[in-house]
mmCIF file of C-alpha atoms and ligand atoms in Angstrom:
data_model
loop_
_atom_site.group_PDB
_atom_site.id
_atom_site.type_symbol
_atom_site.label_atom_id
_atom_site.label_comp_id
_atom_site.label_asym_id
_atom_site.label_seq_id
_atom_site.Cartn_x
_atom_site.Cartn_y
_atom_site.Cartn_z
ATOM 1 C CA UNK A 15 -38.463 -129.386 49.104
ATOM 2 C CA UNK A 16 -36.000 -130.574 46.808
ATOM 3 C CA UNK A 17 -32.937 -131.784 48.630
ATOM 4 C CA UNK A 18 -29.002 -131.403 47.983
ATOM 5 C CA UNK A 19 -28.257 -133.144 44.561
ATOM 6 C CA UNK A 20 -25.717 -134.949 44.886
ATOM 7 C CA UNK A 21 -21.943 -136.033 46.123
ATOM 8 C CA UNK A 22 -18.835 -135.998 44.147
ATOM 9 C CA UNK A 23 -17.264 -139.307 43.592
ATOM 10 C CA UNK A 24 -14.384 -138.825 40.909
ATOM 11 C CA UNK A 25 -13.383 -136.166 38.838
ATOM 12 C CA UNK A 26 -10.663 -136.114 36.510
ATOM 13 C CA UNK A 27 -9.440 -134.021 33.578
ATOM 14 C CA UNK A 28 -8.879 -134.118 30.098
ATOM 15 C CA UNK A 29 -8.266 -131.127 27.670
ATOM 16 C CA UNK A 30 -10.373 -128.105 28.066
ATOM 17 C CA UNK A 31 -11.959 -126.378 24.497
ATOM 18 C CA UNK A 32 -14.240 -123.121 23.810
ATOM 19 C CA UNK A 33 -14.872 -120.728 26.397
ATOM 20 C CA UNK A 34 -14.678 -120.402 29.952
ATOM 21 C CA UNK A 35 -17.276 -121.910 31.567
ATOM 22 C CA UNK A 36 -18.609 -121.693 35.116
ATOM 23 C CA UNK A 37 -17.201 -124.719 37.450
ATOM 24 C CA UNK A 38 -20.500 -125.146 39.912
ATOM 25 C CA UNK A 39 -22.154 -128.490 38.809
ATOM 26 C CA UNK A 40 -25.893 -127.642 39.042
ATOM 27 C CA UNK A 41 -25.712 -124.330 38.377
ATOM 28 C CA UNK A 42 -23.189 -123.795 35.090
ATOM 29 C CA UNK A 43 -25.050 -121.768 32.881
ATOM 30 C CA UNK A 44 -23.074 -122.276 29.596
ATOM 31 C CA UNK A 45 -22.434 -125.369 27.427
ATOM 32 C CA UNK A 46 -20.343 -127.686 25.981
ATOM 33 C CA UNK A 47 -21.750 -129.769 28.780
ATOM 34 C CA UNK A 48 -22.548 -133.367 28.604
ATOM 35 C CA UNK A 49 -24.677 -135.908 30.953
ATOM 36 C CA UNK A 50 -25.194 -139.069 30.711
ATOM 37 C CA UNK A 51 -26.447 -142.232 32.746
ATOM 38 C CA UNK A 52 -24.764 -144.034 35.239
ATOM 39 C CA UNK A 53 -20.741 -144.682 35.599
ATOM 40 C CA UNK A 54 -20.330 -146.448 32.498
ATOM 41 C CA UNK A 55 -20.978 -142.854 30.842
ATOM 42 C CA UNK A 56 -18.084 -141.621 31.352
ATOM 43 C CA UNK A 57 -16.901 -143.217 28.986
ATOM 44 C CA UNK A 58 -19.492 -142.154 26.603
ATOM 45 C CA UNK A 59 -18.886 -138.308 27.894
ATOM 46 C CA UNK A 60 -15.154 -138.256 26.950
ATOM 47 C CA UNK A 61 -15.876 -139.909 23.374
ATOM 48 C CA UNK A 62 -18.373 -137.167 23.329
ATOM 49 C CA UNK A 63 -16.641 -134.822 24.614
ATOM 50 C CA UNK A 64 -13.576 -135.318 22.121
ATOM 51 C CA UNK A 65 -16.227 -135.144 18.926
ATOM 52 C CA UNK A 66 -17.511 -131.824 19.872
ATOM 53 C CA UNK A 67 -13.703 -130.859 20.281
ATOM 54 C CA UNK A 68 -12.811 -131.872 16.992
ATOM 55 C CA UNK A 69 -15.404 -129.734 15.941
ATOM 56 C CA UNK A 70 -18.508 -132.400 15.723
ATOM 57 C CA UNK A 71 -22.026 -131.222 16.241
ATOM 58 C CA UNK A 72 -23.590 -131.676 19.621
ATOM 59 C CA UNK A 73 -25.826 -134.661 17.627
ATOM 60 C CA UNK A 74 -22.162 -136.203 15.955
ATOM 61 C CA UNK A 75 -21.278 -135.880 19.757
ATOM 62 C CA UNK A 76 -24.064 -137.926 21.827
ATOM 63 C CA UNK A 77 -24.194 -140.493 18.760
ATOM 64 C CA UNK A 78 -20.310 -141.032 19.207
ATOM 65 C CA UNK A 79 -20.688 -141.235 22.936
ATOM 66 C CA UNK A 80 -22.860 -143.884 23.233
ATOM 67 C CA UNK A 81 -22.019 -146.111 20.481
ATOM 68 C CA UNK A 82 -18.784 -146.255 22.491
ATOM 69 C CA UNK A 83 -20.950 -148.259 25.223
ATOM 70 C CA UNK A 84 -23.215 -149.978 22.506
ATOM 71 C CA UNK A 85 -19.969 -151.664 21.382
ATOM 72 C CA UNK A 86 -18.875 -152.206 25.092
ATOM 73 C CA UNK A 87 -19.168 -156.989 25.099
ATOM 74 C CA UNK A 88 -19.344 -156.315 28.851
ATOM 75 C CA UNK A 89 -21.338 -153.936 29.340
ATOM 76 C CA UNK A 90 -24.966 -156.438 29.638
ATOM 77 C CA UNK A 91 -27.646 -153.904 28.853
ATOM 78 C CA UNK A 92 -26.907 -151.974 25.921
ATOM 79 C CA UNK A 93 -25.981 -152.781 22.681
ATOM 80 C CA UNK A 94 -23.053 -155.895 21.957
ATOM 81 C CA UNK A 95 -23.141 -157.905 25.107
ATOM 82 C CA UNK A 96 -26.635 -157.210 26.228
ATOM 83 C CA UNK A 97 -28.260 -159.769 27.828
ATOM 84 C CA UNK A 98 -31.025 -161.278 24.963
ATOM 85 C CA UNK A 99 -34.844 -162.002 25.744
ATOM 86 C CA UNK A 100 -36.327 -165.403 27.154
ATOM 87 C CA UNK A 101 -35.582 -166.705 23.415
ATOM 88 C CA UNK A 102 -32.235 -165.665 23.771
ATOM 89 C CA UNK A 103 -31.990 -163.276 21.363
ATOM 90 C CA UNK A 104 -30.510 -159.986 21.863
ATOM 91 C CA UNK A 105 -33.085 -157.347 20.669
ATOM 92 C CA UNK A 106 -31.867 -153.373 20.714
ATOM 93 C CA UNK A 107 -33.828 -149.997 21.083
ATOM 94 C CA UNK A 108 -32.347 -146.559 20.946
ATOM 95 C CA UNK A 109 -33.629 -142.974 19.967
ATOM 96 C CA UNK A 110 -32.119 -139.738 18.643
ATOM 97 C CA UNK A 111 -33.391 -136.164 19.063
ATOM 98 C CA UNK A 112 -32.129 -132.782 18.040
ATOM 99 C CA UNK A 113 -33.179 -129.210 19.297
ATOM 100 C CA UNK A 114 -35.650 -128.727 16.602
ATOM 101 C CA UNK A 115 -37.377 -131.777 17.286
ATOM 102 C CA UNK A 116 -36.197 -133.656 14.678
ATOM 103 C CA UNK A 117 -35.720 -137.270 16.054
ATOM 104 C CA UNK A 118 -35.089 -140.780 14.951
ATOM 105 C CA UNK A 119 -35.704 -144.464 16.612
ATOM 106 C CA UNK A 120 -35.482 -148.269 16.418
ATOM 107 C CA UNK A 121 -36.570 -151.067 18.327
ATOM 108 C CA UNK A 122 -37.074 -154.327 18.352
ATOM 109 C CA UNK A 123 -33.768 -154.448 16.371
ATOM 110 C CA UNK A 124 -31.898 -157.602 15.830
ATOM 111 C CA UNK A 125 -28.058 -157.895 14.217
ATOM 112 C CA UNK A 126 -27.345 -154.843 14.206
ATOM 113 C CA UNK A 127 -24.375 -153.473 16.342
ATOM 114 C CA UNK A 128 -25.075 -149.390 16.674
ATOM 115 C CA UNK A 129 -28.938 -148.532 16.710
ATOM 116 C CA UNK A 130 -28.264 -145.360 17.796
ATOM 117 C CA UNK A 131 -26.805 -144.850 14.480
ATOM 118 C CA UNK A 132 -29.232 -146.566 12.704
ATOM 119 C CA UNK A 133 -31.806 -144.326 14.204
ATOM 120 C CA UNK A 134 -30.345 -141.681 13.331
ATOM 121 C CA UNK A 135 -30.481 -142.340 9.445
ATOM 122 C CA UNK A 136 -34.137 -143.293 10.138
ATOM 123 C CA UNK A 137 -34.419 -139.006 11.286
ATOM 124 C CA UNK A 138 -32.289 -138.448 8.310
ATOM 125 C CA UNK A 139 -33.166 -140.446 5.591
ATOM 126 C CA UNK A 140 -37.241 -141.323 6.293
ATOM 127 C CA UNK A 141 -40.031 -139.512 6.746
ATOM 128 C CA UNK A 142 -40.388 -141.737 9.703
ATOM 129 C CA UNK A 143 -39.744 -141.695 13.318
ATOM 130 C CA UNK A 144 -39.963 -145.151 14.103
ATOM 131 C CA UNK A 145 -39.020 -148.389 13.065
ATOM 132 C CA UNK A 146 -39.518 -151.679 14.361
ATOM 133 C CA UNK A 147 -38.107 -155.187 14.265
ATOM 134 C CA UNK A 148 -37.518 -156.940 10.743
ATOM 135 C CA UNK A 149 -38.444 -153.127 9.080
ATOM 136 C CA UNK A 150 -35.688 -151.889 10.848
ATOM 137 C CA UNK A 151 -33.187 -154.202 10.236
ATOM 138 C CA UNK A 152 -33.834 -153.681 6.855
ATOM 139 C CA UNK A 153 -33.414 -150.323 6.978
ATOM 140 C CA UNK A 154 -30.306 -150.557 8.851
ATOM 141 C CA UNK A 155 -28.781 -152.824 6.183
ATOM 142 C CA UNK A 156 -30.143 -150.828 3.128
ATOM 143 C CA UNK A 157 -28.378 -147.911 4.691
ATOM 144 C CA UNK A 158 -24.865 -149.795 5.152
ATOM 145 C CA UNK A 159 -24.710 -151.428 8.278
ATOM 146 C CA UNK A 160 -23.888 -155.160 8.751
ATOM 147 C CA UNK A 161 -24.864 -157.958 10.494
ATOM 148 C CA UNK A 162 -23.269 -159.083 13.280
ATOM 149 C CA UNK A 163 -23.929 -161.753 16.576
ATOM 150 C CA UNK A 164 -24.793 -159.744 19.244
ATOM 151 C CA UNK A 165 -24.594 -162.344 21.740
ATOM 152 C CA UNK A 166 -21.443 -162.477 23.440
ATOM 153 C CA UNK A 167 -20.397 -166.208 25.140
ATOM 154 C CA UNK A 168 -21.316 -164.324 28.697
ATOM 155 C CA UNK A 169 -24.415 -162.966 27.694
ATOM 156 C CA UNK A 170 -25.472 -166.594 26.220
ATOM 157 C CA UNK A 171 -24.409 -168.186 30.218
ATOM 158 C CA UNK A 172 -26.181 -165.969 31.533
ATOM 159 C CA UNK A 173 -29.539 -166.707 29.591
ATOM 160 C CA UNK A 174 -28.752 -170.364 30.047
ATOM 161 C CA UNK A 175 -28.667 -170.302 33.594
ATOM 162 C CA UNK A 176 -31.767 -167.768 34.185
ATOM 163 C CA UNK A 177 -33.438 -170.639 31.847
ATOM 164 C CA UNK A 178 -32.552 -173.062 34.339
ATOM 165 C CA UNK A 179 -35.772 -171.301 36.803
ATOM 166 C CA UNK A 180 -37.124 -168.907 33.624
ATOM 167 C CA UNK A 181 -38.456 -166.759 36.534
ATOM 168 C CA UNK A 182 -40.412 -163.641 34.002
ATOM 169 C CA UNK A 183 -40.553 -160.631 36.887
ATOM 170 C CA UNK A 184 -40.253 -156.975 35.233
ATOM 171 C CA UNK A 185 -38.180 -156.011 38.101
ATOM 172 C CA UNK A 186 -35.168 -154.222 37.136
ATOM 173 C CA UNK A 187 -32.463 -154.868 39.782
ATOM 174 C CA UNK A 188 -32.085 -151.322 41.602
ATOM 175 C CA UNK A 189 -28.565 -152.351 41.414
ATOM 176 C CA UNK A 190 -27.755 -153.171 38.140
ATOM 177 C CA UNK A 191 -27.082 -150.750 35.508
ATOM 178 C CA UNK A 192 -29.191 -150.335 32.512
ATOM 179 C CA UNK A 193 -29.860 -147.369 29.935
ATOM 180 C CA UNK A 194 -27.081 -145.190 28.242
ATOM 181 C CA UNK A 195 -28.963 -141.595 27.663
ATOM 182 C CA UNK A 196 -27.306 -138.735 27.547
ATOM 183 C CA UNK A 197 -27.931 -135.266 26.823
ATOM 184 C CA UNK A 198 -25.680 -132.529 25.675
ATOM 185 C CA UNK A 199 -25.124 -128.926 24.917
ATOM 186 C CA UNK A 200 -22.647 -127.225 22.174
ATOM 187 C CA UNK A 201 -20.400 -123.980 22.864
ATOM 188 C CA UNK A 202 -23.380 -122.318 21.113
ATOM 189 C CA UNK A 203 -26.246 -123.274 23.554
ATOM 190 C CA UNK A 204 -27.458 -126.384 20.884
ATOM 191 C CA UNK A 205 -29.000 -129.368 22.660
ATOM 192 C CA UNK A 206 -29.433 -132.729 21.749
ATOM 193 C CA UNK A 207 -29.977 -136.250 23.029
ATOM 194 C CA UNK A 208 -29.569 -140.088 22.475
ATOM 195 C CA UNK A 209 -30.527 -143.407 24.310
ATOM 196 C CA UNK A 210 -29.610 -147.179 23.995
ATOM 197 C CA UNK A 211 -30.273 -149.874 25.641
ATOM 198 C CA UNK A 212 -30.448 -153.791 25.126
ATOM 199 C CA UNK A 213 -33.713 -154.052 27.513
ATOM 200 C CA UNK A 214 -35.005 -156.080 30.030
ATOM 201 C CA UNK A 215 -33.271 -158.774 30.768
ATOM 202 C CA UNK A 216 -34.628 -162.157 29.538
ATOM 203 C CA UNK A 217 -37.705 -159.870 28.594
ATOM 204 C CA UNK A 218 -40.985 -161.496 26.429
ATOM 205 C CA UNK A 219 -40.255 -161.170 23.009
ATOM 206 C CA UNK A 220 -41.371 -158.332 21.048
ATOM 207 C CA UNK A 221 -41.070 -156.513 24.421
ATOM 208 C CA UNK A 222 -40.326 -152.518 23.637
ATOM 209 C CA UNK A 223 -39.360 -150.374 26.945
ATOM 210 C CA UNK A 224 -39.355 -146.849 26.898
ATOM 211 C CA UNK A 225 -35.649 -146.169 24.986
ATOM 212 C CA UNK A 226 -36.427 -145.622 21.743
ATOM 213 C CA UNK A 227 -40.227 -143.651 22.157
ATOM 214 C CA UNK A 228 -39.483 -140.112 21.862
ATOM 215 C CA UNK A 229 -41.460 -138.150 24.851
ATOM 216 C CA UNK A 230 -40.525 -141.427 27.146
ATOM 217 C CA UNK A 231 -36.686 -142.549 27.190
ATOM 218 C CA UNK A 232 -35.788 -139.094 25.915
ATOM 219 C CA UNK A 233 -36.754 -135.527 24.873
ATOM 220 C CA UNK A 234 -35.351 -132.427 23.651
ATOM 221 C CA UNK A 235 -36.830 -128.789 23.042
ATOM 222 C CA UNK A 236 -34.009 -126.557 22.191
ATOM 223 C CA UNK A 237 -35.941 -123.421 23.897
ATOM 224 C CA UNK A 238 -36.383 -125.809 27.293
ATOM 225 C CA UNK A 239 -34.011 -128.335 27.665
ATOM 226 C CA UNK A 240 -33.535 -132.121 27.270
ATOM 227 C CA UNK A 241 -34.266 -135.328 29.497
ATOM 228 C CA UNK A 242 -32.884 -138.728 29.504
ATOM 229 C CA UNK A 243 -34.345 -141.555 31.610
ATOM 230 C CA UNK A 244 -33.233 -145.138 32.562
ATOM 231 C CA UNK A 245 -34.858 -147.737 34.642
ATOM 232 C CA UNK A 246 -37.947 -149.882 34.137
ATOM 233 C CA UNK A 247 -39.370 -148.527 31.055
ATOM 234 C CA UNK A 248 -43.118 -149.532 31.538
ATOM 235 C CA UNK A 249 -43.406 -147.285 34.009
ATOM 236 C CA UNK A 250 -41.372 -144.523 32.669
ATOM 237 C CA UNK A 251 -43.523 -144.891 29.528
ATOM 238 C CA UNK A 252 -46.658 -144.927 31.464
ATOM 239 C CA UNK A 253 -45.690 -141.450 32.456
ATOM 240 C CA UNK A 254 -44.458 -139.854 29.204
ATOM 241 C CA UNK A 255 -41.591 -139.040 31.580
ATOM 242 C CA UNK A 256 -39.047 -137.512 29.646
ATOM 243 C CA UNK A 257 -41.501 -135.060 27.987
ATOM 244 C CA UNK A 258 -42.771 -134.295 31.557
ATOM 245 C CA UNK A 259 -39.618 -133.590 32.919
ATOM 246 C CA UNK A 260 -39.108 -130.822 30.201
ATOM 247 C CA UNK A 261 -42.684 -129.823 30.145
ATOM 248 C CA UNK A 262 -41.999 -128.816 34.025
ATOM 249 C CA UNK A 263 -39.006 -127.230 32.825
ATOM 250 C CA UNK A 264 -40.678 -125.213 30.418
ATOM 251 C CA UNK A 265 -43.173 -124.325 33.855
ATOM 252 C CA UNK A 266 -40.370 -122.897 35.385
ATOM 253 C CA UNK A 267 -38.941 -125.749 37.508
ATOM 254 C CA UNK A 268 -35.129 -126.187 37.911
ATOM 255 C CA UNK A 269 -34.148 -129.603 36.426
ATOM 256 C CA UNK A 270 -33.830 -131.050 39.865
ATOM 257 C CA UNK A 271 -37.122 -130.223 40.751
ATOM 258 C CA UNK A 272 -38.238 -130.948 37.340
ATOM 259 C CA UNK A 273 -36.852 -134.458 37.493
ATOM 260 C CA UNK A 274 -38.185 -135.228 41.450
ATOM 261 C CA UNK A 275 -41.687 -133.990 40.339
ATOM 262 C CA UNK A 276 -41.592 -137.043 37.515
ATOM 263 C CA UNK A 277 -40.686 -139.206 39.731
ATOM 264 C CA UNK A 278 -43.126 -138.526 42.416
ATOM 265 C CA UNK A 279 -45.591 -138.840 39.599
ATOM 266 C CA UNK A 280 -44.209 -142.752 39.360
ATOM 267 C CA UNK A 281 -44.315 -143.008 43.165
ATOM 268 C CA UNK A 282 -47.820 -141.393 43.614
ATOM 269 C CA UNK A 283 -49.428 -143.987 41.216
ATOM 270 C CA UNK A 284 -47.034 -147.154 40.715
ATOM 271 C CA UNK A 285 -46.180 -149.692 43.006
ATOM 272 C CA UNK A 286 -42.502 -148.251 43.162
ATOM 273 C CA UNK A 287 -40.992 -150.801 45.357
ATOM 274 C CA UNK A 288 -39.722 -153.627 42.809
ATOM 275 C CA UNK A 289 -38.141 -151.551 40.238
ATOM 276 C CA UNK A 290 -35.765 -148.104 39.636
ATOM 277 C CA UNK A 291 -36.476 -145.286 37.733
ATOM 278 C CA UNK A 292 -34.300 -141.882 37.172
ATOM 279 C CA UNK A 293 -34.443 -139.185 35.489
ATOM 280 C CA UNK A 294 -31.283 -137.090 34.051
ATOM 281 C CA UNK A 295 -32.118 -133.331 32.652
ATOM 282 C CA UNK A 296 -30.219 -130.330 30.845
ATOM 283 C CA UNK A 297 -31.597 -127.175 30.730
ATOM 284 C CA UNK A 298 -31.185 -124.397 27.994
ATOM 285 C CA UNK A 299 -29.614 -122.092 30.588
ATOM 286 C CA UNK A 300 -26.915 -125.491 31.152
ATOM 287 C CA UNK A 301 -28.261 -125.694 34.584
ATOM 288 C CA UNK A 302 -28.496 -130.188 34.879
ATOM 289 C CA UNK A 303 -30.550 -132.044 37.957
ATOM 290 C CA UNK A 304 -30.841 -136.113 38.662
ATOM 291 C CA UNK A 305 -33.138 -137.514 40.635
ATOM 292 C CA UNK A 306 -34.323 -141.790 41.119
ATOM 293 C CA UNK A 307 -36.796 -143.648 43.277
ATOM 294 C CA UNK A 308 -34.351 -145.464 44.690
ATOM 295 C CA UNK A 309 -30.582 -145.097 45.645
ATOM 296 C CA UNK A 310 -27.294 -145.554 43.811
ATOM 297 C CA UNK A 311 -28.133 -143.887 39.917
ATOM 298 C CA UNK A 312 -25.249 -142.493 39.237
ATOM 299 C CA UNK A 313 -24.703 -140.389 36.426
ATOM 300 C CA UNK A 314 -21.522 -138.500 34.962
ATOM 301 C CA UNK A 315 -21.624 -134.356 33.971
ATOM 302 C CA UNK A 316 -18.952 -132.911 32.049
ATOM 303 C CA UNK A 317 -18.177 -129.611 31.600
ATOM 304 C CA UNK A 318 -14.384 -127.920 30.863
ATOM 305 C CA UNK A 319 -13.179 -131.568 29.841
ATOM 306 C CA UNK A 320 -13.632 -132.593 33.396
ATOM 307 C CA UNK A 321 -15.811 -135.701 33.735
ATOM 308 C CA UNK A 322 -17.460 -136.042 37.270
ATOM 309 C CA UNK A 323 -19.011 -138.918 38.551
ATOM 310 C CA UNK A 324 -22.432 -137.570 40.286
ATOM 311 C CA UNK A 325 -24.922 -139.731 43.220
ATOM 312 C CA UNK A 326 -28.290 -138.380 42.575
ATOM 313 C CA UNK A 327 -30.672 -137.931 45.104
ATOM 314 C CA UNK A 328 -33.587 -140.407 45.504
ATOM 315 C CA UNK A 329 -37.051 -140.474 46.685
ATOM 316 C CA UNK A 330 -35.994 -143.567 49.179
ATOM 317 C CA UNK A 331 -32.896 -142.540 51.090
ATOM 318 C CA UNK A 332 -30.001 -144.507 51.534
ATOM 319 C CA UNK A 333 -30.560 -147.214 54.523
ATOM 320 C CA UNK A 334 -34.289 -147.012 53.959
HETATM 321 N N1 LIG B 407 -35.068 -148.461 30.296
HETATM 322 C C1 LIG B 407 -34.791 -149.572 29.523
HETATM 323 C C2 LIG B 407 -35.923 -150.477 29.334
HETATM 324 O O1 LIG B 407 -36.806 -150.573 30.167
HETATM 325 O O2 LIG B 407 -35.951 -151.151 28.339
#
C-alpha cells in the first residue's frame, strides 16, 4: 500500500493569478502548479511562479526557476558554488523538456553559469539533444553566454580538504541536498520540466549522473505527466527512472504510487543502503506524489501562489 504522503512544514503566500484552483495538495486537479526538489526550491517555485504570472510559458517558467538556484554561490550542488570533481573543477549537467517532447541537455559543461539555459538553446537551436563537455561549451558561447569561474572560495576549501584523504565513494550523503528538478503545469494544463545539478561531489572526471539524460533525471509527456528525480544518479539512470515513473502513470498509477513503484525498482535490485534516491511527479490531471529510499527529501508544491514545503514518504521510515 502506498502510505500518507507527506507533512506540512511551511506554507506561505504570495499573489494568487488565473483561476481558482482546488487547495488539497495531492489531489488538485488544475494547474498553474509547480514542484520542485528539496527546500532550496522554493525559491526556484516563486521565481517560477512570478514568470508564469507575468505571462511566461510554463518552459520560460521552470528555466527561470532554477537558474535562480544555479546562480545560488552557496548552494554546493548545482550550478555557481557547486562543489568541482577530484580535479577541482566544477563540471555542470542540466536538461530541458516540453510537453511535446521536445527537450534539450548539457553535461560535462565547464564555465558556463546557467546550463539550463544553455540546454535549452541546444532544443531550440540544434537538431541535437545532447551536448557534452568542450562541444557544449562551445555551443554555449556561440549562442551568447560567457565565461565565468564557477568555483566559489568555499567550494575550492572544501575540495582542498576532501583532498587531504581523496576518499572516491559514490555515496551521496542522504542528508545533503543535491538536484534542482522541477516540474510544472500552466493555467492551460501545459507541462514542462527542467533539472540542474553540479554532480557528485569530488566525482571522477568526465563523470555524467543522470541530470541532463532525458528518460533519467527528467521526463515529460504532455498526455501523462512529468517526473523529476534527484539523488545518486547511477542508479537512477540504471533504472530509466523518470521515464518509468510516467510510464506507470500512463498505466494508471497515481503519482505517489507511480513514484514508490520506481523506487522499489532501485530497492529490489541495488544495494540501497549507501545512497538516496527520490522521485518528484506531476500528473496531467495536476494530481503530484514524492516518494525516496530514505528519509528527509523534501520537496516544495505550489499552487494559488502558496509555496508549501512537503516531507515525502520513504521506503526506510524515519528511526529505521
Ligand atoms: N542526481 C545528480 C547526480 O547524480 O549527478
Amino acid at each position: 500500500m502506498i502510505s500518507a504522503l507527506m507533512g506540512v512544514k511551511n506554507v506561505f503566500s504570495a499573489l494568487p493569478f488565473g483561476a481558482l484552483r482546488r487547495q488539497n495538495a495531492g489531489s488538485s486537479t488544475e494547474g498553474p502548479v509547480v514542484l520542485s526538489t528539496w527546500d532550496f526550491g522554493r525559491k526556484a517555485n516563486q521565481e517560477a511562479w512570478s514568470t508564469l504570472e507575468k505571462g511566461g510559458s510554463v518552459l520560460d517558467a521552470v528555466e527561470a526557476g532554477v537558474r535562480v538556484i544555479e546562480a545560488d554561490p552557496n548552494n554546493s550542488s548545482v550550478g555557481y558554488g557547486g562543489f568541482p570533481d577530484r580535479e577541482g573543477k566544477v563540471t555542470l549537467d542540466a536538461c530541458i523538456m516540453d510537453a511535446d517532447g521536445n527537450c534539450g541537455g548539457v553535461c560535462f559543461l565547464e564555465d558556463i553559469m546557467h546550463p539550463i539555459s544553455v540546454a535549452r538553446k541546444v532544443m531550440e537551436n540544434t537538431p541535437h539533444v545532447l551536448l557534452a563537455g568542450e562541444g557544449a561549451r562551445e555551443f554555449a558561447l556561440s549562442q551568447g553566454f560567457s565565461r565565468e569561474n564557477l568555483l566559489t572560495p568555499k567550494a575550492r576549501d572544501a575540495w582542498k580538504e576532501w583532498k587531504k584523504e581523496s576518499l572516491y565513494k559514490t555515496e551521496i550523503n542522504r542528508e545533503r541536498h543535491d538536484t534542482i528538478g522541477m516540474v510544472a503545469m500552466d493555467a492551460k494544463g501545459r507541462l514542462a520540466g527542467a533539472c540542474t545539478t553540479s554532480g557528485l561531489s569530488f566525482k571522477l572526471r568526465g563523470r555524467v549522473g543522470d541530470s541532463p539524460i532525458i528518460g533519467a533525471g527528467l521526463y515529460v509527456d504532455g498526455e501523462v505527466g512529468a517526473a523529476a528525480a534527484t539523488g545518486l544518479g547511477e542508479a537512477v539512470i540504471k533504472t530509466a527512472g523518470t521515464f518509468l515513473v510516467v510510464e506507470l502513470m500512463r498505466q494508471g498509477m497515481s503519482p505517489a504510487e507511480a513514484c514508490e513503484e520506481a523506487v522499489m525498482r532501485i530497492v529490489r535490485k541495488q544495494d540501497y543502503r549507501d545512497f538516496q534516491v527520490c522521485f518528484l511527479a506531476l500528473n496531467a490531471a495536476g494530481e503530484h506524489g514524492a516518494f525516496s529510499i530514505h528519509p528527509g527529501f523534501t520537496y516544495v508544491l505550489t499552487r494559488n501562489g502558496e509555496h508549501e514545503m512537503l516531507n515525502a514518504d520513504s521506503f526506510i521510515k524515519k528511526g529505521e
